[in-house]
Coordinates of C-alpha atoms in Angstrom, one line a residue:
Chain A
M158 CA 6.7 -50.5 -6.6
K159 CA 7.3 -49.7 -3.5
G160 CA 7.5 -46.5 -3.8
K161 CA 4.9 -46.1 -6.6
P162 CA 1.9 -45.2 -4.6
V163 CA 4.6 -42.5 -3.1
L164 CA 5.6 -40.8 -6.3
I165 CA 2.4 -40.4 -7.9
I166 CA 1.2 -38.4 -5.2
V167 CA 4.3 -36.4 -5.7
I168 CA 4.2 -36.5 -8.8
L169 CA 0.5 -35.5 -8.7
F170 CA 0.8 -32.3 -6.0
T171 CA 3.9 -31.2 -7.3
S172 CA 2.5 -30.8 -10.5
I173 CA -0.3 -28.3 -9.6
F174 CA 1.7 -26.5 -6.1
S175 CA 4.9 -26.3 -8.0
N176 CA 3.5 -22.8 -10.2
C177 CA 4.3 -19.6 -9.8
L178 CA 1.1 -17.0 -8.8
K179 CA 0.7 -15.5 -11.8
D180 CA 0.9 -11.6 -12.7
G181 CA -1.4 -9.1 -12.6
D182 CA -2.2 -7.1 -15.2
I183 CA -1.9 -3.5 -14.0
K184 CA -3.3 -1.7 -17.4
S185 CA -6.2 -2.3 -18.9
I186 CA -6.0 -1.9 -22.9
F187 CA -5.9 1.9 -23.8
E188 CA -8.7 2.3 -25.7
S189 CA -10.0 5.9 -26.4
Y190 CA -10.2 8.9 -24.0
I191 CA -13.0 10.2 -25.2
P192 CA -14.8 12.1 -22.4
E193 CA -18.8 10.9 -22.1
Q194 CA -21.2 13.0 -21.7
L195 CA -22.4 12.8 -18.1
N196 CA -25.0 14.9 -15.6
D197 CA -21.6 16.6 -13.4
G198 CA -21.1 19.8 -15.0
W199 CA -18.6 19.3 -17.4
E200 CA -18.6 19.9 -21.4
I201 CA -17.0 18.1 -23.2
S202 CA -15.4 18.1 -26.1
T203 CA -12.6 17.3 -28.7
P204 CA -8.8 17.9 -27.9
E205 CA -8.8 19.4 -33.0
H206 CA -12.2 21.6 -31.7
E207 CA -9.4 22.1 -28.7
G208 CA -6.3 24.0 -30.1
F209 CA -4.7 20.6 -30.2
D210 CA -2.8 17.8 -32.6
S211 CA -5.4 14.4 -32.1
D212 CA -1.6 12.6 -32.8
K213 CA -0.1 14.0 -29.9
I214 CA -2.8 13.9 -27.4
H215 CA -3.2 9.7 -28.7
R216 CA 0.4 9.5 -28.5
V217 CA 0.6 10.4 -24.9
Y218 CA -2.9 8.4 -23.4
E219 CA -0.2 5.6 -24.7
K220 CA 2.7 6.4 -23.0
V221 CA 0.8 6.3 -19.8
F222 CA -0.9 3.4 -20.8
S223 CA 2.2 1.8 -21.2
E224 CA 3.1 0.0 -17.4
D225 CA 6.4 0.0 -18.0
I226 CA 6.9 4.3 -17.8
Y227 CA 4.5 5.5 -15.1
P228 CA 3.1 1.7 -13.8
T229 CA 1.7 3.9 -11.1
M230 CA -0.5 6.7 -13.2
H231 CA -4.4 5.8 -13.0
S232 CA -5.6 8.7 -14.7
L233 CA -5.0 11.3 -16.7
L234 CA -7.7 14.3 -17.8
I235 CA -7.3 17.2 -20.1
V236 CA -9.3 20.5 -19.2
R237 CA -9.1 23.3 -22.1
N238 CA -11.4 26.6 -22.5
N239 CA -13.4 24.8 -19.8
K240 CA -13.8 21.8 -21.1
L241 CA -13.0 19.0 -20.8
I242 CA -11.4 17.2 -24.3
A243 CA -9.7 13.8 -23.3
E244 CA -10.2 12.0 -20.1
A245 CA -8.6 7.9 -19.2
Y246 CA -8.0 5.4 -17.0
C247 CA -5.7 3.2 -17.3
R248 CA -6.4 0.1 -14.2
D249 CA -9.3 0.9 -14.3
Q250 CA -12.7 2.9 -16.0
K251 CA -14.5 2.8 -13.1
E252 CA -12.4 4.6 -11.0
R253 CA -13.5 7.7 -13.2
D254 CA -17.2 6.4 -10.5
Q255 CA -15.0 7.1 -8.0
F256 CA -13.3 8.6 -5.0
H257 CA -9.1 9.0 -5.0
N258 CA -6.7 10.8 -2.1
L259 CA -5.1 13.4 -3.1
Q260 CA -2.4 13.7 -1.1
S261 CA -0.9 17.4 -0.5
V262 CA -3.3 18.5 -2.6
T263 CA -5.1 19.0 -0.2
K264 CA -3.0 22.0 1.0
S265 CA -3.9 23.5 -1.2
I266 CA -7.2 23.0 -1.2
T267 CA -6.9 24.7 2.1
S268 CA -5.6 28.1 0.6
I269 CA -8.7 28.7 -2.0
L270 CA -10.1 27.9 0.9
M271 CA -8.0 30.2 3.5
G272 CA -9.2 33.2 0.7
I273 CA -12.8 32.5 0.6
A274 CA -12.9 33.0 4.3
I275 CA -11.3 36.4 3.8
D276 CA -13.0 36.8 0.8
K277 CA -16.5 36.6 2.8
G278 CA -14.4 39.5 6.2
F279 CA -14.7 36.2 7.8
I280 CA -10.6 37.7 8.0
G281 CA -9.1 40.4 7.4
S282 CA -5.5 40.2 6.1
V283 CA -2.9 37.2 6.5
N284 CA -0.9 39.5 8.4
K285 CA -3.0 38.6 11.0
P286 CA -0.9 37.7 14.1
I287 CA -2.7 33.1 14.9
Y288 CA -2.2 34.0 18.0
D289 CA -5.2 36.7 18.4
I290 CA -7.8 33.6 16.9
I291 CA -7.2 30.8 18.3
P292 CA -4.4 31.8 21.6
E293 CA -6.1 29.1 23.6
Y294 CA -3.5 26.2 21.8
F295 CA -0.6 27.9 22.3
D296 CA 1.6 27.0 24.9
N297 CA 4.3 29.7 26.3
D298 CA 7.4 30.2 24.5
I299 CA 6.0 33.5 24.0
R300 CA 7.7 34.2 20.5
K301 CA 5.3 31.9 18.7
R302 CA 2.9 34.5 18.9
N303 CA 5.0 36.6 15.9
I304 CA 3.3 33.3 13.9
T305 CA 1.7 35.0 10.9
L306 CA -0.6 33.4 8.5
Y307 CA 1.2 34.4 5.9
H308 CA 3.9 32.4 7.9
A309 CA 1.8 29.3 7.6
L310 CA 0.9 29.5 4.6
T311 CA 3.5 30.1 3.7
M312 CA 5.4 28.0 5.6
Q313 CA 7.9 29.7 7.4
T314 CA 6.3 29.2 11.3
G315 CA 9.7 27.6 12.0
L316 CA 7.6 24.6 14.0
D317 CA 9.0 22.1 14.5
F318 CA 7.1 19.9 12.3
D319 CA 9.1 16.2 11.1
N320 CA 6.7 15.4 8.8
D321 CA 7.6 11.0 8.6
V322 CA 7.9 11.5 12.0
N323 CA 5.1 14.4 13.3
T324 CA 2.4 13.8 11.1
E325 CA 1.8 10.1 12.4
E326 CA 1.6 11.0 15.3
L327 CA -1.3 14.0 15.1
Y328 CA -2.8 11.2 13.3
T329 CA -3.2 9.1 15.8
N330 CA -1.3 10.1 19.2
A331 CA -2.2 13.0 19.5
E332 CA -5.7 15.1 21.7
N333 CA -5.8 18.7 19.8
S334 CA -4.3 19.5 16.6
L335 CA -3.6 22.5 16.9
E336 CA -2.3 22.0 20.4
Y337 CA 0.5 19.5 19.4
V338 CA 0.8 21.2 16.2
L339 CA 2.2 25.0 18.3
S340 CA 3.2 22.8 21.5
R341 CA 6.2 21.9 18.7
G342 CA 9.4 24.0 19.2
L343 CA 10.8 26.1 16.6
I344 CA 13.4 25.7 14.2
F345 CA 13.9 28.8 13.1
L346 CA 11.8 32.4 14.1
P347 CA 8.7 32.6 12.0
G348 CA 9.1 34.4 9.1
T349 CA 12.7 34.1 8.5
D350 CA 13.7 30.5 6.5
Y351 CA 10.9 27.6 4.8
H352 CA 10.3 24.3 6.5
Y353 CA 7.5 22.2 4.2
N354 CA 5.5 20.3 6.9
D355 CA 2.3 19.0 7.0
G356 CA 1.9 21.2 10.7
D357 CA 0.9 24.3 8.9
P358 CA -2.0 23.6 7.1
Q359 CA -3.8 22.0 10.5
L360 CA -2.7 25.6 11.9
I361 CA -5.3 26.6 9.1
S362 CA -7.4 24.2 9.5
G363 CA -7.9 25.6 12.6
V364 CA -8.4 29.4 11.9
I365 CA -10.8 28.6 9.4
Q366 CA -12.9 27.2 12.0
K367 CA -12.8 29.0 14.5
V368 CA -13.1 31.7 12.8
T369 CA -16.8 31.1 10.4
G370 CA -18.1 28.5 13.3
K371 CA -17.7 25.4 10.7
S372 CA -15.1 22.7 10.6
E373 CA -13.1 23.7 6.9
E374 CA -15.0 20.4 5.4
E375 CA -18.5 22.1 6.2
F376 CA -17.3 25.3 5.1
A377 CA -15.5 23.9 1.6
L378 CA -19.0 22.2 1.5
E379 CA -20.9 24.9 1.4
N380 CA -18.7 27.4 -0.5
L381 CA -16.6 25.4 -2.9
F382 CA -18.0 22.0 -3.6
N383 CA -21.8 22.7 -3.8
P384 CA -21.4 25.6 -5.9
L385 CA -18.6 23.5 -7.7
G386 CA -20.9 20.9 -7.8
I387 CA -18.9 18.6 -5.9
D388 CA -21.2 15.9 -4.2
Y389 CA -19.6 12.9 -4.3
Y390 CA -16.0 13.2 -1.8
Q391 CA -14.5 12.2 1.5
W392 CA -12.4 14.5 4.0
E393 CA -11.3 13.1 6.6
K394 CA -10.5 15.2 10.5
H395 CA -9.1 14.3 13.5
R396 CA -10.5 13.4 16.9
D397 CA -10.9 17.0 18.1
N398 CA -13.3 17.4 14.7
T399 CA -10.8 19.5 12.9
T400 CA -9.9 18.5 10.0
F401 CA -6.8 17.6 8.6
G402 CA -5.4 20.9 6.2
A403 CA -2.8 19.3 4.6
F404 CA -3.9 15.7 3.7
G405 CA -6.8 13.1 3.7
L406 CA -8.9 14.8 0.9
W407 CA -10.6 12.2 -2.0
L408 CA -12.0 14.2 -4.5
K409 CA -12.9 12.0 -8.1
P410 CA -10.4 12.7 -10.8
R411 CA -13.1 14.9 -12.4
D412 CA -13.5 16.8 -9.3
M413 CA -10.3 17.6 -9.0
A414 CA -10.3 19.6 -13.0
K415 CA -12.8 21.6 -11.5
I416 CA -10.7 23.1 -9.1
G417 CA -7.9 23.2 -11.8
K418 CA -10.9 25.4 -14.5
L419 CA -11.8 27.5 -10.5
M420 CA -7.9 28.2 -10.6
E421 CA -7.8 29.0 -14.4
Q422 CA -11.2 30.6 -14.4
N423 CA -9.7 33.9 -12.0
G424 CA -12.0 32.3 -9.4
F425 CA -14.9 32.6 -10.5
W426 CA -17.0 29.4 -12.2
D427 CA -20.3 29.7 -14.0
G428 CA -20.9 32.9 -13.9
E429 CA -20.4 33.3 -9.9
Q430 CA -16.8 34.6 -8.4
I431 CA -16.2 31.7 -6.0
V432 CA -12.9 33.2 -3.9
S433 CA -11.4 36.7 -5.1
S434 CA -9.3 36.7 -8.1
E435 CA -6.9 38.9 -6.0
W436 CA -6.7 35.6 -4.2
V437 CA -5.9 33.3 -6.4
E438 CA -3.3 35.8 -8.7
E439 CA -1.2 36.1 -4.3
S440 CA -2.4 32.5 -3.6
T441 CA -0.3 31.1 -6.9
A442 CA 2.7 33.8 -6.7
L443 CA 6.3 32.5 -5.6
R444 CA 6.4 33.4 -2.2
I445 CA 10.0 30.9 -1.7
P446 CA 11.5 30.9 -4.7
S447 CA 14.1 28.2 -3.2
D448 CA 11.1 25.8 -3.1
Y449 CA 9.1 27.9 -6.9
Y450 CA 6.4 27.7 -3.5
G451 CA 3.2 30.2 -3.2
Y452 CA 0.5 29.3 -0.1
Y453 CA 0.4 25.8 -0.8
W454 CA 0.4 26.4 -5.2
H455 CA 3.9 25.9 -7.0
N456 CA 4.9 27.4 -9.7
I457 CA 7.0 26.9 -12.5
E458 CA 10.4 28.0 -13.1
H459 CA 10.7 28.5 -16.9
D460 CA 9.1 30.3 -19.3
T461 CA 5.1 28.0 -19.0
G462 CA 4.0 29.8 -16.0
A463 CA 2.7 26.5 -15.2
I464 CA 1.2 25.9 -11.5
Y465 CA 0.4 23.6 -10.1
A466 CA -1.4 21.1 -6.6
V467 CA 0.7 17.9 -6.2
G468 CA 0.4 15.5 -4.1
H469 CA 2.3 12.6 -2.4
G470 CA 2.6 9.7 -5.8
G471 CA 1.7 11.2 -8.0
Q472 CA -2.3 13.0 -7.5
Y473 CA -1.4 16.9 -10.1
I474 CA -3.7 19.3 -10.6
Y475 CA -2.2 21.3 -13.1
I476 CA -2.9 24.4 -15.1
V477 CA -0.9 26.9 -17.2
P478 CA -3.6 29.9 -17.9
H479 CA -2.5 31.7 -20.6
V480 CA -3.1 28.5 -22.8
N481 CA -6.3 28.3 -20.5
L482 CA -5.2 24.3 -19.7
V483 CA -5.2 22.7 -16.9
I484 CA -3.9 19.0 -16.4
V485 CA -5.2 16.8 -13.8
T486 CA -3.1 12.9 -13.0
T487 CA -4.1 9.9 -10.0
A488 CA -1.3 7.6 -9.3
D489 CA -1.0 5.2 -6.6
P490 CA -0.6 7.6 -3.7
Y491 CA 1.5 6.2 -1.3
S492 CA 4.4 4.8 -3.9
D493 CA 7.4 6.5 -4.0
M494 CA 6.8 8.3 -8.2
G495 CA 10.4 8.4 -8.4
A496 CA 11.7 5.1 -8.2
L497 CA 8.7 3.8 -10.8
S498 CA 7.0 5.8 -12.6
E499 CA 9.1 8.7 -14.7
D500 CA 8.5 11.5 -13.9
F501 CA 5.1 14.1 -14.8
H502 CA 6.5 16.6 -16.1
I503 CA 7.8 15.0 -19.2
I504 CA 3.7 13.6 -20.0
F505 CA 2.8 17.2 -18.7
N506 CA 4.8 19.3 -21.4
D507 CA 4.2 16.9 -23.8
I508 CA 0.7 17.6 -23.3
I509 CA 1.7 21.4 -24.0
D510 CA 3.7 21.0 -26.9
A511 CA 0.4 19.0 -29.0
I512 CA -1.5 23.1 -28.6
I513 CA -1.3 23.5 -32.2
Y514 CA -0.4 27.2 -32.8
Chain B
M273 CA 12.5 -24.6 -15.3
K274 CA 12.1 -25.0 -11.7
K275 CA 9.6 -27.2 -11.9
R276 CA 11.6 -29.6 -13.9
I277 CA 14.1 -28.9 -10.7
V278 CA 12.0 -29.7 -8.1
F279 CA 10.8 -32.8 -9.4
I280 CA 14.4 -34.0 -10.6
I281 CA 15.2 -33.4 -6.4
I282 CA 12.2 -35.7 -5.0
L283 CA 13.0 -38.5 -7.7
V284 CA 16.1 -38.5 -6.3
F285 CA 15.1 -39.0 -2.5
L286 CA 12.5 -41.3 -3.7
K287 CA 15.3 -43.9 -5.7
S288 CA 18.1 -42.9 -2.6
G289 CA 17.1 -46.1 -0.7
I290 CA 14.3 -44.3 1.9
A291 CA 14.2 -45.9 5.2
F292 CA 11.8 -44.6 8.2
P293 CA 14.1 -45.0 10.6
Q294 CA 12.5 -46.1 14.7
E295 CA 13.8 -42.7 16.4
E296 CA 15.4 -44.4 18.6
N297 CA 15.0 -41.0 21.2
N298 CA 11.5 -39.7 21.7
N299 CA 12.4 -36.6 22.6
I300 CA 13.7 -34.2 19.1
F301 CA 14.9 -31.7 19.0
G302 CA 16.2 -29.8 16.3
F303 CA 17.0 -26.5 13.6
T304 CA 15.8 -26.5 10.4
I305 CA 17.3 -23.9 8.3
G306 CA 15.9 -24.4 4.5
F307 CA 16.1 -21.6 1.3
T308 CA 13.4 -20.3 0.5
E309 CA 11.7 -18.5 -2.6
Y310 CA 9.0 -16.9 -1.6
Q311 CA 6.0 -15.5 -3.4
V312 CA 2.7 -12.3 -2.8
K313 CA 0.3 -10.4 -5.0
E314 CA -1.7 -8.2 -3.0
K315 CA -4.7 -7.4 -4.5
V316 CA -4.8 -4.1 -3.1
L317 CA -1.4 -3.1 -4.8
N318 CA -1.7 -4.0 -8.5
N319 CA -2.0 -7.7 -8.3
I320 CA 1.1 -7.6 -9.4
R321 CA 3.7 -10.4 -8.3
H322 CA 6.3 -10.2 -5.1
R323 CA 9.0 -12.6 -5.3
G324 CA 12.2 -13.1 -4.4
M325 CA 14.6 -15.8 -2.2
F326 CA 16.7 -17.1 0.8
F327 CA 17.4 -17.9 3.2
S328 CA 14.6 -19.1 6.3
G329 CA 15.2 -20.9 9.6
G330 CA 13.4 -22.7 12.8
L331 CA 13.5 -24.8 16.1
F332 CA 11.6 -27.2 16.5
Y333 CA 10.7 -29.8 19.1
E334 CA 8.8 -33.4 18.7
K335 CA 7.2 -36.2 20.8
I336 CA 7.5 -39.4 19.4
K337 CA 4.9 -42.0 20.8
E338 CA 4.2 -45.9 19.8
F339 CA 0.9 -44.3 18.1
S340 CA 1.5 -41.1 18.6
Y341 CA 3.2 -37.4 17.4
Q342 CA 3.6 -34.1 18.8
K343 CA 5.4 -31.1 17.2
F344 CA 6.0 -27.8 18.5
E345 CA 8.1 -25.8 15.6
L346 CA 9.5 -21.6 15.1
Y347 CA 10.2 -21.1 11.4
M348 CA 11.0 -17.6 10.4
I349 CA 11.7 -16.2 6.6
Y350 CA 13.2 -12.9 5.7
N351 CA 13.2 -12.3 2.1
K352 CA 13.5 -9.0 0.3
L353 CA 10.9 -9.2 -2.9
K354 CA 11.0 -7.2 -6.2
S355 CA 8.3 -7.2 -9.1
R356 CA 8.9 -6.9 -12.9
Y357 CA 8.7 -3.2 -12.3
D358 CA 10.8 -2.6 -10.0
P359 CA 14.6 -2.0 -10.0
D360 CA 15.9 -3.0 -7.7
K361 CA 14.6 -5.5 -4.4
A362 CA 13.2 -2.9 -2.7
T363 CA 10.0 -4.8 -0.4
T364 CA 11.3 -6.9 2.7
A365 CA 8.7 -10.1 3.4
V366 CA 8.7 -11.2 6.2
N367 CA 7.3 -14.6 8.3
L368 CA 6.4 -15.7 11.8
S369 CA 5.4 -19.3 12.2
L370 CA 4.7 -21.1 15.4
N371 CA 2.6 -24.0 15.7
Y372 CA 2.1 -26.5 17.7
M373 CA 0.9 -30.6 15.8
Y374 CA -0.7 -33.2 17.5
A375 CA -1.7 -36.7 15.6
K376 CA -2.6 -39.7 16.3
K377 CA -1.9 -43.2 14.4
V378 CA -5.4 -44.2 12.5
K379 CA -3.7 -46.9 10.7
D380 CA 0.0 -49.1 9.3
I381 CA -1.2 -49.8 5.9
K382 CA 1.4 -52.0 4.9
D383 CA 4.0 -53.2 6.3
D384 CA 5.7 -50.3 5.2
F385 CA 3.4 -47.6 4.9
C386 CA 1.9 -45.5 8.7
F387 CA -1.7 -42.6 8.9
F388 CA -1.1 -40.1 11.3
L389 CA -4.2 -37.5 11.3
G390 CA -4.3 -35.0 14.5
G391 CA -4.8 -31.4 14.6
V392 CA -2.4 -28.2 14.8
I393 CA -3.3 -24.9 16.5
G394 CA -1.4 -22.3 15.4
L395 CA 0.5 -18.4 14.9
D396 CA 1.2 -16.8 11.0
S397 CA 2.2 -13.9 10.7
Y398 CA 3.3 -12.3 7.3
V399 CA 4.6 -8.5 6.9
S400 CA 5.1 -6.8 4.1
F401 CA 6.8 -3.7 2.9
Y402 CA 6.3 -2.9 -0.8
D403 CA 8.2 0.2 -0.1
N404 CA 7.8 1.6 -4.3
W405 CA 4.8 1.0 -4.0
D406 CA 3.7 2.5 -0.6
D407 CA 5.8 4.3 1.2
S408 CA 4.2 5.2 4.2
H409 CA 2.0 1.4 5.7
G410 CA 3.0 -1.6 6.6
Y411 CA 0.9 -4.6 4.8
W412 CA 0.4 -7.7 6.8
L413 CA -1.9 -11.0 7.4
T414 CA -1.8 -12.7 11.2
S415 CA -3.9 -15.9 11.2
Y416 CA -4.7 -17.3 14.8
Y417 CA -6.1 -21.4 13.6
L418 CA -7.4 -24.4 14.4
G419 CA -6.8 -27.2 11.6
L420 CA -5.3 -30.7 9.9
D421 CA -2.9 -32.5 10.2
A422 CA -2.2 -35.9 8.8
I423 CA 0.7 -38.0 7.7
L424 CA 1.9 -40.3 5.9
T425 CA 5.9 -41.9 6.1
Y426 CA 6.9 -44.7 4.1
Q427 CA 9.8 -46.7 5.5
T428 CA 12.6 -48.5 4.0
S429 CA 14.9 -49.6 5.5
D430 CA 15.6 -48.5 9.8
K431 CA 17.8 -45.9 9.4
S432 CA 15.5 -43.8 6.7
S433 CA 12.0 -42.6 5.6
L434 CA 10.5 -40.6 3.8
F435 CA 7.4 -38.6 5.1
I436 CA 4.9 -35.9 3.9
E437 CA 2.1 -34.1 5.4
F438 CA -0.4 -32.2 5.5
N439 CA -1.8 -29.4 7.7
T440 CA -4.2 -26.4 6.7
P441 CA -6.5 -24.7 8.9
V442 CA -9.9 -24.4 9.5
V443 CA -10.5 -22.0 11.5
A444 CA -9.1 -19.2 11.9
L445 CA -9.2 -15.1 13.8
I446 CA -7.6 -13.6 10.5
S447 CA -6.3 -10.5 10.8
R448 CA -6.0 -7.7 7.7
P449 CA -5.5 -4.0 6.4
P450 CA -8.7 -2.2 5.0
E451 CA -9.3 -1.7 1.9
R452 CA -9.2 2.0 2.1
I453 CA -5.9 3.4 3.5
L454 CA -7.3 6.5 5.6
Y455 CA -5.3 6.8 7.6
K456 CA -1.8 8.8 6.4
M457 CA 1.2 6.5 7.2
D458 CA 2.2 3.9 10.5
N459 CA 3.2 4.3 13.9
P460 CA 6.3 2.7 13.2
G461 CA 5.9 2.1 17.3
F462 CA 6.3 -1.8 19.2
S463 CA 3.3 -1.1 20.5
S464 CA 1.9 0.6 18.3
A465 CA 2.3 -2.2 15.5
I466 CA 1.3 -5.5 18.3
K467 CA -1.9 -3.5 17.7
K468 CA -2.3 -2.7 13.8
L469 CA -1.0 -6.8 13.6
H470 CA -4.6 -7.6 15.4
E471 CA -7.1 -4.7 13.8
N472 CA -9.7 -6.6 12.4
L473 CA -10.0 -9.3 13.8
R474 CA -12.5 -11.8 11.7
L475 CA -13.1 -15.4 13.1
T476 CA -13.7 -16.8 9.8
S477 CA -13.2 -20.5 7.2
M478 CA -11.3 -21.7 4.2
H479 CA -14.3 -19.8 2.0
Q480 CA -12.0 -17.1 2.7
H481 CA -8.6 -17.6 4.3
F482 CA -7.5 -20.9 2.3
V483 CA -3.7 -22.5 3.5
L484 CA -2.7 -25.5 2.2
N485 CA 0.3 -27.0 3.5
I486 CA 2.9 -29.9 2.0
N487 CA 6.2 -31.3 3.3
L488 CA 7.2 -34.1 2.2
G489 CA 11.0 -34.8 3.0
Y490 CA 13.2 -37.3 4.1
T491 CA 15.0 -38.8 6.8
F492 CA 18.0 -40.2 7.6
Q493 CA 20.7 -40.4 9.3
Y494 CA 24.1 -39.7 8.4
F495 CA 25.8 -38.2 10.9
N496 CA 26.7 -41.0 14.4
K497 CA 25.1 -37.9 16.9
F498 CA 21.6 -36.9 14.7
K499 CA 20.0 -37.3 12.9
Q500 CA 19.3 -35.5 9.7
S501 CA 16.1 -34.6 7.4
I502 CA 15.6 -33.6 4.2
F503 CA 12.7 -31.8 2.7
W504 CA 10.3 -29.6 0.6
R505 CA 7.7 -27.1 1.8
F506 CA 5.1 -25.7 0.0
M507 CA 2.5 -23.1 1.2
Y508 CA 0.0 -21.6 -0.4
L509 CA -2.1 -19.1 1.1
D510 CA -5.5 -17.2 0.1
N511 CA -6.6 -15.4 1.0
N512 CA -10.1 -12.8 0.9
M513 CA -11.9 -10.7 3.8
T514 CA -14.7 -8.8 3.4
Y515 CA -13.1 -6.0 4.5
S516 CA -10.0 -6.9 2.6
K517 CA -8.7 -7.1 -0.1
K518 CA -7.2 -10.6 -1.6
I519 CA -3.6 -11.8 -1.3
N520 CA -2.1 -14.8 -2.4
I521 CA 1.6 -16.5 -0.7
L522 CA 3.0 -19.1 -2.8
I523 CA 6.4 -20.3 -0.8
H524 CA 8.5 -22.9 -1.8
T525 CA 11.4 -25.1 0.7
L526 CA 14.3 -26.2 0.3
G527 CA 16.4 -27.5 2.9
T528 CA 17.7 -29.1 6.2
S529 CA 16.6 -30.7 9.4
F530 CA 18.5 -31.3 11.5
R531 CA 17.2 -33.4 14.9
F532 CA 19.3 -34.3 18.2

């Protein structure tokens, strides 16, 4: 009898608190991929009207909403013939109206802005040495004075910038972002090898700022975002007021698709040439065959002829020009995509396979 | 199934001739080892439960007087966790807990029951690295708190006792990561990590930071030179700061203490 009150207390608390935390639902239930008509510049159509097998598109979305195959994916948008034909948000429909971290897709936008700066005559050629534009940030290593815009656009500067270490330092500790990038030693002479990094695009951002008198973000707003109707975004900047050229841009998925449509249309948008078709061709041409890389745009080696911008975790703007197709995905921006989700290119190929010829 | 096992263990405690010992030594040093099941769920990382089991351990010092009880304790939990999506245990969770408790004997309820009530002050730090879900940042909850502590003891003989302890923070200084993480990756340096663990410190109370600790145990003397306790500890945490996203942590520990 003595133990009875204690026993009651024990039973009570055991039953209340020995339960597990309930697992959250990572994805919502797939209902529809039909886009809603909004006043955001997008013309809406259907897969059938734009030459798709709608059953196959439906199956693609079922796969995307399946928790087991693509748990990290947030959204999938399909644009064909300049019309938004399918769109769905696996986590939360509200993400349609929220900007998303693009990670290294930012680099591809920086590439477009470099093209616009050249088109507008701020810079003569990609062969111009960066030293001629921003000499004040160079150190005494005269070999670095041979670094050209072309080298920076193709990740061939040779600067010893290791993303695993130096990106964080660039972000948090460096007093001046350009000086910091240029203070890195050379691991090879400029133009002799390829080294993917976050430092080279920062130089491009700095060059844009120097020649235009506006930060890359301000230049983008005026010459890219405003013409495309992109008015809700975020672009992080360094404490020295230089926009981050390699990362830090946040856009809505529909606005990512606008960038894709612009590239697919060779720089043409609503009767206006935003960036020259020459630059679109030049920047997406294969420059680094070993990595299928152009000016911050990736190339696909096989016969789809696709080009794409990709950011860490699975942010994609995937363009297949010869079939007028743009695909956009967003995903957990810091996730190890390979560990949790299947290759997103399987989705892209499924969508291409859904085209009726 | 787990619920049943815990219940059976507790029944075994109750039926094993429990008695509350009058501690002969008023100053007790000891160490604790346990087997911990750790569960954590971060809303900012999809609200998925990450779960794992591993050993934990700590040190303590107790001072027992006729009408008061003091305890200083350091306890650490390290765990590798996985969610239902992770192919392997890629998540690491570490909890460091440091607290001081002082309680006064309020009442001898009957001959066998004593009730102590007091306060607790402490630091709890929970750090998790979800490598598959975020390979660039650590996630944390740091709490400096002031709370209430209550202990009920039940003595069945001069050699053994049963105790149940509750404590909960009432006010706390809390640090959590922001809802939208802008910086691309963390600085892995020590000073930077300490600074990060104290970002956005805000004073709050139980409406945003609810924690319940329950410690149920049985103290007995098996060896001649020291006493032992076996215990089950439970901790439930629910934090929802306005600038961050909700986190839940649930910890069960079965362990033993050696008291010298």
